[in-house]
Amino acid sequence: MEHYPEELRTPPVMLVSLVGCPDLHPAVTSFLHSENPPMNTLALPEFSKISVLSGKKQKDGNDIGATSTGGILKRDWISKHRTKVPSVVAVFFAMDRVAGNPAQWQQVCTDLDNLKIAIHSRNIKLIVVLVQTSTTDDISEDLMTLLKKRAEIDGKFFVVFGQKDESDIRKSCNRLCGVFSELSNMYYREQVRRIKGRIEKKNISCFELNIRYCFKARTFFAIYWLEALKLYQDGYHTLHEVIKDSKRLPPIQHLVEIKAVAEQFNFKVSTLLLHGGKVAEAIVWFRKHVTTYGQLVGASEVGFLHWEWMSRQYLVFAELLETSSASAPGSVSCFGTPDNPLTEWEFQPAYYYQLSASYLRERKNGLSKSLLASGFSDVADAMDDSLDSVIPSVYVGQFVRLLEQGTVISMLPLNDAEYGCYALSEGKKVQDMFEITALFRRSVESFSSLKASRMSSYCSSRVAKEYFASREFVNSKQLFIGVADLYRQEGWVTLLWESLGYIRECSRELGLLREFIEFSLEMASLPAFSFTGMDIPKNSLEYGPGGAPSLSRRQIIQEEAFMLLKENSGPGDGHSILNLAEGQSIYLEIDPVSPLRTALLASIFFHEQSIKPGSSTSITLALLSQLPCPLEIDRLEVQFNQPECNFTISNAQKKLSALTLEQQGSREEIAPTLTLETNTWMRLTYNIKSEQSGKLECLSVTSKLGPHLTICCRAECPASMEGLPLWKFEDLVETFPSKDPELSFSGQKIIQIQEPEPQIEVSLNASGPALVGEIFTVPILIKSIGHEVNCGELKINIVDARGGGLMSLREIEEPSHNSLDVELLSVSGISDEDDSPRDVENIKKITHSFGVVPVPSLEGWQSWSGKLTIKWHRPKQVMVYVSLRYSPNRMVTAPHKVSVHKSLQIEGKIPLVIDHSFMLPFRRDPLMISMTKPEDESGQMVSLSLNETTILIISARNSCEVPLRLVSVCIELGGDASVSICSVHRIGGNFPEHPLLVPGEEFKAIFSVIPHVESQKLGVGSIHLKWERDSNSLMFGKDTDSCVSIEQKLPDIQVELPSLIVTLDCPPHAVLGEPFTVFVKVQNLTSILQEVKYSVGDSQIFVFSGSHNNATFILPKSEHVVAYKLVPLNSGHQQIPRFTVTSIRYSAGYHSSVSASTIFIFPSEPHLNHDGSSTGLELSAPLSST
Amino acid sequence: MIVCVAVIGQQNNPLFLQSFTQEDDDLKLHHIVHCSLDVIDERVNNPKRSGIAVNEAFLGLLYPTESYKVYGYLTNTKVKFILITADPEVRDADARNFFRKFHVAYVDAVSNPFHVPGKKITSTSFSRKLRSIVDNLGSITTV
């Protein structure tokens, strides 16, 4: 837009003139400028300057007369009405100069007359302004009337300009402005009427005049936009008529002029529409404009002028659209429908920039064609001088030649030939390339921001083409690479072909051999075969340096690339800068996302999924190429993750000794031929074996093609192989890397090499359950049945069989040194070779449940045995896992090892359940105070009487399934042994030295307990019990280590002094009919007199003497004895009459128990052997009573 | 005059492109068709703004180039049909009618049991059928 003059780019402005009183001009001028619409002012400080208003100097610029000289619009017409020809003249007279002496009045009259004469010819309107010079000025009515009369103006056009203060000046300016506006409008209307009248008077249809009228009328109707728009459109439409009609100018220049005028009209209309927010209308208008004039190409020799003009139209419209505040209105929808034929892009400046750039390219092409056709340089030289004097004419779109003849300068019209030369010489000066790239770059940015990647890529490719044309290969290549990516992704082969052709050529020009080869191979392997043989499209130049995509072209490109790499085409060959340096070779790497996959694809698959080490399997190497000419491969190198499996395949026809030397030591296969035909899989199958267990993966296949080209393909497997991009859309028969359909879909490039079968036996034995407390031994035997054991390592792991931890929750809360349920104590081993214990305790115990121990090297058929010692602290079922990991080979560095696993479940059980109970002596009952009290918490505790014997019975029951031998049972008193607070003695348990307890059997031991101290809480001590497995004594002999001791604390007891002790003294047996005496002794141990009542029940079995009921007092610390004589009347076990003793003081009674009151009655005097174990009978009686 | 018709696959890859001009401007037509996919994307992604009804396959005028107009059509399977015409004015009904016939021809072509969906259409009968549709339509639109 910058090339348009400012008066065309901005709305029309009124021009008024100020004459006289120059000191007021700045204030008035700035006020008028700030008005809306603004007014321009032409300030004339003195009356001597008024001649500029007469317009006599502009005689040659008479508007209407211009038709005869030829032309539609004058270049400077708008400017003239903005700066030179005012519509109104305001003449300022100072009050003091008017109302002074008569000479001053005379001067005023003269000035007014002169001014009237000056403005008369143009019909300019006049305003008289009387300026008050002081605040006291009094303006007489007479003076005003005189002035108005003299100036011949209406009263309202006489203004008194007050300048008392700021507001007064402002008010005056405002008033003046109103008058200016009114008169200006009047003036411009008259002008319009005058022009129209003159057109009508001519009575002929003169389109030029009409056009001019429209243009001028618009300028005069400065503030009426709608009318203005209509006038411009009318003018524009009238212009169409001129196209066909005019004979004024030679045809080429005529068209140029028409287009120049149309351009101005279009600019004004578009601007007005866009400023009015009518974007859609503006676009429709513009579309019509370019459609109409787009066809008017004109003469071919200056065709480039047309493209230049078109380009400018789009550029200007794009800029207008971009700068216009109005964007695509939200109401616009349904693009591209009959209701709204506009499309999305047409609302975007980017679209117009792109088209502008395209036309500029056309211009560039047209210009070069025209230059070629005209042989311009010769013509130009001839006409050089005359062309220098060509200048734009006073009319828009016309050019003339200045001719100086002495002092006279005249303008001569040009003929079309001269104009053509002038246009060519001017056209040559323009650097199209920069403009084209700048426009396309603007489009790229805009389209990218609109996420229109394809449009953006298209524009990018145009920029790249321009760079290519101007030999800026680096920029060009970079842009084309970006563009090619999109085409590659979307599979647009033709477009990709074009881009690659340019990139390839850029690489060639930049001397980048590797890239040249790379892009040549990609191009050659594209699925382009629309043209074959000689069937090349006529405009194959359109496709750029790559030529039209065809099979033959692909072949040429491939051959050209391989030619460069031939051995004999060394340095110094040819004119190309692409030369292979001595010893240089090209290395290409093709990964699964590389576009070169189409050139060479390596698919590798094993025929099996897993194999044993050392056994062989088949591997197939399938290669595919889409290059049009067959590929002759010299050698293939197949690389694995296990380098010892790598192998090479050499072409038998090209086998070179040098090649084989390189690969000494590795496996080499010979293939009869390694020629890769187009789109045909070359399948090579070989056996492969690996000694190393684990994963064997094929990594890559490197192909050597001649001495200078190496292509490394990353191995792909059929199971995860993507189809070839671009080729997958082609309607070709699909081929697979393997003939076996299963392998074609599931073949893997990875194979699992299994671990070798272990030839070692590991046995783990345990005899029965483990018992809590004992050190449980689990023997391990490692026996070789073929393999050697080297670097053996035995891992032991103990886990809870139920899945829990080996530590119970209770112990985690209260950690102690012995918080584990099960603990691995040690692992010891004995080799059968060497009897001396080796590696004993060489355990690397990591935790209580895990241990690692080295296993000595074993040769074939040797064995090693060891023992695991585990201790159970609490009953629990555990799994013992043992795993041996060893290397069957002597080589220490051998990475693969063999593992053997074994597990055993062992249950830990409680061996003995220990219980205890306290018993009073037979028929002797103490009365203690605590017994009489209601039971409370302390009542839980066992109460024993002071200094009285109490029987303690300890029982141990075998609760496991193993016979156990009891070694000892004892009670150890706690606390200080020197202070005798309690004496405990074993009084019973006349059992074998080490009694054997079969499962479920119970053993009892009897102790007497005599407390010596009165105490609320007295510790009796703890039970210490030692046991051993019955089998242990048989297996290992008397080993004290095998004894397990159990300690169980006895509960605390309460010791108190009894108040009374009742003793029933009764013989154990009697004879029928023979009397015997029963004594009931009541002992008062207190220091007070005790009253007791006693009674005896009747019995059918006995006859007895003595009182039934009685009461007595017992003195302190004394004893009272009551005796009854009884005669049994019946034999057998009989109950004597029951006695009851009641203490009145304590309200407590004693009732003899059934067992205490039962005796045996012999029918007659027995004959007992008194030497026998009568004591045993007596002693066993209390025992049995439990 | 219809200059070119094209079938574009779901992945925006060309499946078929036939030009009906004497000039060999295949490359230019390829560019035009490829760029028109941007407009289709825009219309499909902003159906409200573009005012396309949910089940409306005809996309209308996509964009005008210097000398051609590009129309689009989207099938239910996201296959796009592109029509490039040199006619300054094309009646909406004619365009719709053309695409309807085009669609029928396409369905016939891909129903061929030997055609693999997603691959380029190489059927000569499809090409012939299209040419006859274009010829018939040409006589109507060039008013």
PDB file of C-alpha atoms in Angstrom, chain A residues 287 291 314 328-330 332-338 341-348 351 354-355 358-359 450-458 461-462 465 486-487 489-495 498 527 531 536-539 542-544 726-734, chain B residues 6-8 11-15 17 22-43 46 48-52 58-71 88-89 91-93 96 114-116 118-123:
ATOM      1  CA  ARG A 287     -13.022 -11.432  -6.192  1.00  0.00           C
ATOM      2  CA  THR A 291     -11.824 -12.039 -12.085  1.00  0.00           C
ATOM      3  CA  TYR A 314      -3.602  -9.304  -3.999  1.00  0.00           C
ATOM      4  CA  ALA A 328     -14.174 -12.681   9.604  1.00  0.00           C
ATOM      5  CA  PRO A 329     -17.479 -11.982  11.309  1.00  0.00           C
ATOM      6  CA  GLY A 330     -18.774 -14.663  13.607  1.00  0.00           C
ATOM      7  CA  VAL A 332     -20.303 -15.899   8.655  1.00  0.00           C
ATOM      8  CA  SER A 333     -20.793 -19.603   8.560  1.00  0.00           C
ATOM      9  CA  CYS A 334     -21.462 -22.384   6.129  1.00  0.00           C
ATOM     10  CA  PHE A 335     -18.437 -21.611   4.024  1.00  0.00           C
ATOM     11  CA  GLY A 336     -18.499 -22.669   0.411  1.00  0.00           C
ATOM     12  CA  THR A 337     -22.274 -23.069   0.196  1.00  0.00           C
ATOM     13  CA  PRO A 338     -24.632 -21.301  -2.210  1.00  0.00           C
ATOM     14  CA  PRO A 341     -19.782 -18.800  -1.595  1.00  0.00           C
ATOM     15  CA  LEU A 342     -16.786 -17.541   0.374  1.00  0.00           C
ATOM     16  CA  THR A 343     -14.358 -19.947   1.965  1.00  0.00           C
ATOM     17  CA  GLU A 344     -12.317 -19.873   5.132  1.00  0.00           C
ATOM     18  CA  TRP A 345      -9.041 -18.987   3.512  1.00  0.00           C
ATOM     19  CA  GLU A 346     -10.515 -15.996   1.732  1.00  0.00           C
ATOM     20  CA  PHE A 347     -10.861 -14.300   5.093  1.00  0.00           C
ATOM     21  CA  GLN A 348      -7.177 -14.830   5.784  1.00  0.00           C
ATOM     22  CA  TYR A 351      -4.262 -16.589   1.233  1.00  0.00           C
ATOM     23  CA  GLN A 354       0.340 -16.482  -1.239  1.00  0.00           C
ATOM     24  CA  LEU A 355      -1.535 -15.569  -4.425  1.00  0.00           C
ATOM     25  CA  SER A 358       2.365 -16.666  -7.082  1.00  0.00           C
ATOM     26  CA  TYR A 359       1.551 -13.847  -9.494  1.00  0.00           C
ATOM     27  CA  LEU A 450      -3.766 -21.337  11.395  1.00  0.00           C
ATOM     28  CA  LYS A 451      -2.523 -24.945  11.657  1.00  0.00           C
ATOM     29  CA  ALA A 452      -2.831 -25.345   7.915  1.00  0.00           C
ATOM     30  CA  SER A 453       0.313 -27.395   7.615  1.00  0.00           C
ATOM     31  CA  ARG A 454      -0.212 -28.362   3.998  1.00  0.00           C
ATOM     32  CA  MET A 455      -0.722 -24.830   2.747  1.00  0.00           C
ATOM     33  CA  SER A 456       2.227 -23.792   4.837  1.00  0.00           C
ATOM     34  CA  SER A 457       4.344 -26.560   3.322  1.00  0.00           C
ATOM     35  CA  TYR A 458       3.286 -25.592  -0.143  1.00  0.00           C
ATOM     36  CA  SER A 461       8.329 -25.273  -1.095  1.00  0.00           C
ATOM     37  CA  ARG A 462       7.765 -22.152  -3.203  1.00  0.00           C
ATOM     38  CA  LYS A 465      12.283 -23.056  -5.163  1.00  0.00           C
ATOM     39  CA  LEU A 486       5.048 -33.951   5.464  1.00  0.00           C
ATOM     40  CA  TYR A 487       4.695 -35.528   2.028  1.00  0.00           C
ATOM     41  CA  GLN A 489       4.116 -38.913   6.243  1.00  0.00           C
ATOM     42  CA  GLU A 490       1.020 -38.552   4.139  1.00  0.00           C
ATOM     43  CA  GLY A 491       2.232 -40.662   1.249  1.00  0.00           C
ATOM     44  CA  TRP A 492       2.131 -38.037  -1.501  1.00  0.00           C
ATOM     45  CA  VAL A 493       4.681 -39.630  -3.773  1.00  0.00           C
ATOM     46  CA  THR A 494       4.558 -37.138  -6.623  1.00  0.00           C
ATOM     47  CA  LEU A 495       5.017 -34.172  -4.347  1.00  0.00           C
ATOM     48  CA  GLU A 498       9.605 -33.135  -6.604  1.00  0.00           C
ATOM     49  CA  PRO A 527       6.699 -46.094  -5.905  1.00  0.00           C
ATOM     50  CA  PHE A 531       5.329 -43.095 -16.895  1.00  0.00           C
ATOM     51  CA  ILE A 536       7.681 -38.316 -20.383  1.00  0.00           C
ATOM     52  CA  PRO A 537       5.265 -35.475 -19.767  1.00  0.00           C
ATOM     53  CA  LYS A 538       5.791 -32.387 -21.841  1.00  0.00           C
ATOM     54  CA  ASN A 539       6.304 -30.061 -18.959  1.00  0.00           C
ATOM     55  CA  GLU A 542       7.724 -28.431 -13.701  1.00  0.00           C
ATOM     56  CA  TYR A 543       8.985 -31.276 -11.579  1.00  0.00           C
ATOM     57  CA  GLY A 544      12.273 -29.510 -11.064  1.00  0.00           C
ATOM     58  CA  LEU A 726       4.451 -45.273   0.533  1.00  0.00           C
ATOM     59  CA  TRP A 727       4.596 -48.780  -0.904  1.00  0.00           C
ATOM     60  CA  LYS A 728       1.918 -50.006   1.435  1.00  0.00           C
ATOM     61  CA  PHE A 729      -0.638 -47.919  -0.464  1.00  0.00           C
ATOM     62  CA  GLU A 730       0.351 -49.391  -3.795  1.00  0.00           C
ATOM     63  CA  ASP A 731      -1.910 -51.973  -5.300  1.00  0.00           C
ATOM     64  CA  LEU A 732       0.733 -54.664  -5.411  1.00  0.00           C
ATOM     65  CA  VAL A 733       0.716 -58.246  -4.303  1.00  0.00           C
ATOM     66  CA  GLU A 734       1.883 -58.370  -0.739  1.00  0.00           C
TER      67      GLU A 734
ATOM     68  CA  ALA B   6      -9.214 -37.240  -6.668  1.00  0.00           C
ATOM     69  CA  VAL B   7      -9.897 -39.799  -3.963  1.00  0.00           C
ATOM     70  CA  ILE B   8      -8.021 -39.295  -0.718  1.00  0.00           C
ATOM     71  CA  GLN B  11      -4.782 -41.155   6.323  1.00  0.00           C
ATOM     72  CA  ASN B  12      -4.874 -38.288   3.838  1.00  0.00           C
ATOM     73  CA  ASN B  13      -2.922 -40.289   1.311  1.00  0.00           C
ATOM     74  CA  PRO B  14      -3.889 -40.113  -2.350  1.00  0.00           C
ATOM     75  CA  LEU B  15      -5.764 -43.168  -3.573  1.00  0.00           C
ATOM     76  CA  LEU B  17      -6.108 -38.825  -9.025  1.00  0.00           C
ATOM     77  CA  GLN B  22      -4.726 -31.617 -22.065  1.00  0.00           C
ATOM     78  CA  GLU B  23      -2.026 -29.791 -20.169  1.00  0.00           C
ATOM     79  CA  ASP B  24       0.406 -31.818 -18.152  1.00  0.00           C
ATOM     80  CA  ASP B  25      -0.014 -29.997 -14.909  1.00  0.00           C
ATOM     81  CA  ASP B  26      -0.290 -33.054 -12.707  1.00  0.00           C
ATOM     82  CA  LEU B  27       2.067 -31.661 -10.146  1.00  0.00           C
ATOM     83  CA  LYS B  28       0.090 -28.482  -9.774  1.00  0.00           C
ATOM     84  CA  LEU B  29      -3.108 -30.476  -9.371  1.00  0.00           C
ATOM     85  CA  HIS B  30      -1.454 -32.655  -6.762  1.00  0.00           C
ATOM     86  CA  HIS B  31      -0.532 -29.533  -4.827  1.00  0.00           C
ATOM     87  CA  ILE B  32      -4.041 -28.150  -5.082  1.00  0.00           C
ATOM     88  CA  VAL B  33      -5.612 -31.390  -3.893  1.00  0.00           C
ATOM     89  CA  HIS B  34      -3.118 -31.736  -1.074  1.00  0.00           C
ATOM     90  CA  CYS B  35      -3.698 -28.179   0.148  1.00  0.00           C
ATOM     91  CA  SER B  36      -7.451 -28.651   0.051  1.00  0.00           C
ATOM     92  CA  LEU B  37      -7.063 -31.243   2.819  1.00  0.00           C
ATOM     93  CA  ASP B  38      -6.318 -28.390   5.200  1.00  0.00           C
ATOM     94  CA  VAL B  39      -9.731 -26.912   4.495  1.00  0.00           C
ATOM     95  CA  ILE B  40     -11.392 -30.279   4.940  1.00  0.00           C
ATOM     96  CA  ASP B  41      -9.637 -30.711   8.282  1.00  0.00           C
ATOM     97  CA  GLU B  42     -10.776 -27.254   9.302  1.00  0.00           C
ATOM     98  CA  ARG B  43     -14.385 -27.951   8.324  1.00  0.00           C
ATOM     99  CA  ASN B  46     -15.162 -27.086  13.397  1.00  0.00           C
ATOM    100  CA  LYS B  48     -20.457 -25.627  13.777  1.00  0.00           C
ATOM    101  CA  ARG B  49     -18.450 -22.817  12.281  1.00  0.00           C
ATOM    102  CA  SER B  50     -18.426 -24.496   8.924  1.00  0.00           C
ATOM    103  CA  GLY B  51     -22.119 -25.138   9.191  1.00  0.00           C
ATOM    104  CA  ILE B  52     -21.845 -28.720   8.017  1.00  0.00           C
ATOM    105  CA  PHE B  58     -20.868 -32.574   0.610  1.00  0.00           C
ATOM    106  CA  LEU B  59     -18.415 -30.010   1.942  1.00  0.00           C
ATOM    107  CA  GLY B  60     -19.024 -27.342  -0.670  1.00  0.00           C
ATOM    108  CA  LEU B  61     -16.422 -25.045  -2.152  1.00  0.00           C
ATOM    109  CA  LEU B  62     -13.167 -25.599  -0.328  1.00  0.00           C
ATOM    110  CA  TYR B  63     -11.178 -22.746  -1.774  1.00  0.00           C
ATOM    111  CA  PRO B  64     -10.573 -20.982  -5.049  1.00  0.00           C
ATOM    112  CA  THR B  65      -7.099 -20.981  -6.562  1.00  0.00           C
ATOM    113  CA  GLU B  66      -5.807 -18.593  -9.203  1.00  0.00           C
ATOM    114  CA  SER B  67      -7.649 -20.396 -11.946  1.00  0.00           C
ATOM    115  CA  TYR B  68      -9.657 -23.208 -10.374  1.00  0.00           C
ATOM    116  CA  LYS B  69     -12.227 -23.921  -7.748  1.00  0.00           C
ATOM    117  CA  VAL B  70     -11.910 -26.888  -5.429  1.00  0.00           C
ATOM    118  CA  TYR B  71     -14.910 -28.751  -4.054  1.00  0.00           C
ATOM    119  CA  PRO B  88     -16.145 -19.780 -12.532  1.00  0.00           C
ATOM    120  CA  GLU B  89     -19.614 -20.664 -11.325  1.00  0.00           C
ATOM    121  CA  ARG B  91     -24.289 -24.753  -9.311  1.00  0.00           C
ATOM    122  CA  ASP B  92     -24.517 -26.356  -5.928  1.00  0.00           C
ATOM    123  CA  ALA B  93     -26.920 -29.000  -7.196  1.00  0.00           C
ATOM    124  CA  ARG B  96     -23.777 -32.502  -5.308  1.00  0.00           C
ATOM    125  CA  PHE B 114      -9.684 -58.094  -5.405  1.00  0.00           C
ATOM    126  CA  HIS B 115      -9.368 -54.579  -4.112  1.00  0.00           C
ATOM    127  CA  VAL B 116      -7.584 -54.224  -0.782  1.00  0.00           C
ATOM    128  CA  GLY B 118      -6.720 -48.552   1.851  1.00  0.00           C
ATOM    129  CA  LYS B 119      -4.693 -49.213  -1.283  1.00  0.00           C
ATOM    130  CA  LYS B 120      -4.623 -47.110  -4.383  1.00  0.00           C
ATOM    131  CA  ILE B 121      -7.456 -47.603  -6.830  1.00  0.00           C
ATOM    132  CA  THR B 122      -6.060 -48.867 -10.087  1.00  0.00           C
ATOM    133  CA  SER B 123      -9.283 -50.042 -11.630  1.00  0.00           C
TER     134      SER B 123
END
